Each structure stands twice: as C-alpha cells, then as structure tokens.
C-alpha cells in the first residue's frame, strides 16, 4: 500500500473525514510507511485538491472534488442501483474520444469500468444491461460525473441480431466473478475470526489492505441481472464485508483517536 492509498482510505472511512498529521503518520508506521512518505503524500494530495487543510496540522478529505467519493462511501448500498431487466442494453460509443490526453482517457475508461461496460467484439460499441435505476438518462449523467469523455455518446440499444445478442450475454466471465467473490469472502471470514484477538499493530495493516481489496471488487461488480448471473455470492460478500468493516473500523478509530 502506498502512503497516498493509506491516507485516502483512512480519511474516507473516518467519521469526520479529517485526521491530524500525527495520527496519519502513526497509521503509516503500522503499515510500514515512513512518516516522511506520509507527509509527502499529504502535500501532493493537497496540491491536487483532493484534501484540504482547515487548520495547521489537520487534513480533511475534499469530498466535493471527487466523483469517486460517493462510489466508495456508498458501496454497501450499491445493489440498490439495480432495477428489473427487460432485455434492453445501455450502450456507449466513444470512437470520437481523443486518446492523446492520457489522464482524461484513464478517467473515461474508469467510468465505464465502474458501470460494468464491455466492448462488443470489434464494433466499437460498449454495452451493459439496461438495468440500472434512472435508465439511460440517469446513466448518462452518472457516467459524466464519473469522468466519461464529453465526446462519448450514451444511448439505448434494442433488437440486436441473434448473434450479437448471444455475444453480448457472454461479455462477462460470470464464473470467474463468482469465484472471486467466494474467495474474498473466505479471506474476510478467516481474518475476522482473529481480528479482535490479536494486537492492534498486527491487524491494522491487514484489515486496511483486505478491506480495500474487497471494496474494490464490489465497486467493479457490473451489477448484472439475475438472468445472466447468480448474484448470491456477491450478496454474501457485501454482507461479510459490512460486518468485517464494522470491527476493523472500531480498531482503527481506537488507534487514531489516541493520538
């Protein structure tokens, strides 16, 4: 874990979204990070506008500047985005998007990944089931908030040819997704059993790394309809992670509030 990752994770999960430099440096020590690296990360994040310093020695997450903050904060309620699927598809055509701005292109691709889009062969068309709340209009605004390029077009697609329909339904490796969820749930369960029995210094970094990996897996879930995938492993992972986070957060808050 980098110092930047640690700072953003702790500020994102702290109740007030703010911590002192001393607390963050102490957290860095528990994660085998030097205090100097933590301070450099804070300065960089402040220059990028991702954190602010309301007073000397205190840093706060700037939630207004990050389209991703709402994603990370609401991962536990992510499944509420889904509505019944009637067989239509949401599509994005981005052939007109310039690739020369690498940072903008990464944001564009990240937005598509966060909403589960996949490329349909060599058509240049990215698809996902049209089963997200808000429909196409809501998805268009949502993708723009996440960083979709202005040149991209978002629209509905119906009546695919039988060959394209068959290919579209196979764009996601559902077997691999379920395997990943079950594996992560087992890792969380194993760690959770000993989370409160071991010294804080041993479990702090482990819980941060494991929780980060689990939440990333949940955030990148394509939220496919039940007709395409058995969603029970994802439900179980989210429940498991919710319980794990409660105990892990209590440990971290006890550590940080003592500084």
PDB file of C-alpha atoms in Angstrom, residues 3-4 6-8 11 19-25 35-53 57-61:
ATOM      1  CA  UNK A   3       1.168   6.368   1.511  1.00  0.00           C
ATOM      2  CA  UNK A   4      -1.394   8.037  -0.777  1.00  0.00           C
ATOM      3  CA  UNK A   6      -3.456   4.795   3.109  1.00  0.00           C
ATOM      4  CA  UNK A   7      -4.221   8.489   3.591  1.00  0.00           C
ATOM      5  CA  UNK A   8      -7.215   8.397   1.239  1.00  0.00           C
ATOM      6  CA  UNK A  11      -9.806   9.902   5.514  1.00  0.00           C
ATOM      7  CA  UNK A  19      -7.283  13.484  10.744  1.00  0.00           C
ATOM      8  CA  UNK A  20      -4.159  15.084  12.133  1.00  0.00           C
ATOM      9  CA  UNK A  21      -0.745  14.669  10.564  1.00  0.00           C
ATOM     10  CA  UNK A  22       0.409  12.921  13.744  1.00  0.00           C
ATOM     11  CA  UNK A  23      -2.414  10.375  13.524  1.00  0.00           C
ATOM     12  CA  UNK A  24      -1.737   9.691   9.842  1.00  0.00           C
ATOM     13  CA  UNK A  25       1.999   9.310  10.427  1.00  0.00           C
ATOM     14  CA  UNK A  35       6.422   9.476   8.278  1.00  0.00           C
ATOM     15  CA  UNK A  36       8.217  11.439   5.552  1.00  0.00           C
ATOM     16  CA  UNK A  37       6.362   9.448   2.866  1.00  0.00           C
ATOM     17  CA  UNK A  38       3.032  10.220   4.535  1.00  0.00           C
ATOM     18  CA  UNK A  39       3.848  13.950   4.664  1.00  0.00           C
ATOM     19  CA  UNK A  40       4.871  13.957   1.001  1.00  0.00           C
ATOM     20  CA  UNK A  41       1.619  12.179   0.094  1.00  0.00           C
ATOM     21  CA  UNK A  42      -0.406  14.766   2.019  1.00  0.00           C
ATOM     22  CA  UNK A  43       1.335  17.652   0.246  1.00  0.00           C
ATOM     23  CA  UNK A  44       0.747  16.039  -3.140  1.00  0.00           C
ATOM     24  CA  UNK A  45      -2.919  15.361  -2.393  1.00  0.00           C
ATOM     25  CA  UNK A  46      -3.379  18.950  -1.249  1.00  0.00           C
ATOM     26  CA  UNK A  47      -1.853  20.274  -4.486  1.00  0.00           C
ATOM     27  CA  UNK A  48      -4.213  18.013  -6.429  1.00  0.00           C
ATOM     28  CA  UNK A  49      -7.180  19.407  -4.500  1.00  0.00           C
ATOM     29  CA  UNK A  50      -8.131  16.001  -3.095  1.00  0.00           C
ATOM     30  CA  UNK A  51      -7.545  17.044   0.527  1.00  0.00           C
ATOM     31  CA  UNK A  52      -7.668  20.410   2.279  1.00  0.00           C
ATOM     32  CA  UNK A  53      -6.098  21.665   5.487  1.00  0.00           C
ATOM     33  CA  UNK A  57      -1.590  20.010  11.164  1.00  0.00           C
ATOM     34  CA  UNK A  58      -5.086  18.831  10.201  1.00  0.00           C
ATOM     35  CA  UNK A  59      -6.218  17.412   6.887  1.00  0.00           C
ATOM     36  CA  UNK A  60      -9.718  16.831   5.583  1.00  0.00           C
ATOM     37  CA  UNK A  61     -10.927  14.915   2.546  1.00  0.00           C
TER      38      UNK A  61
END
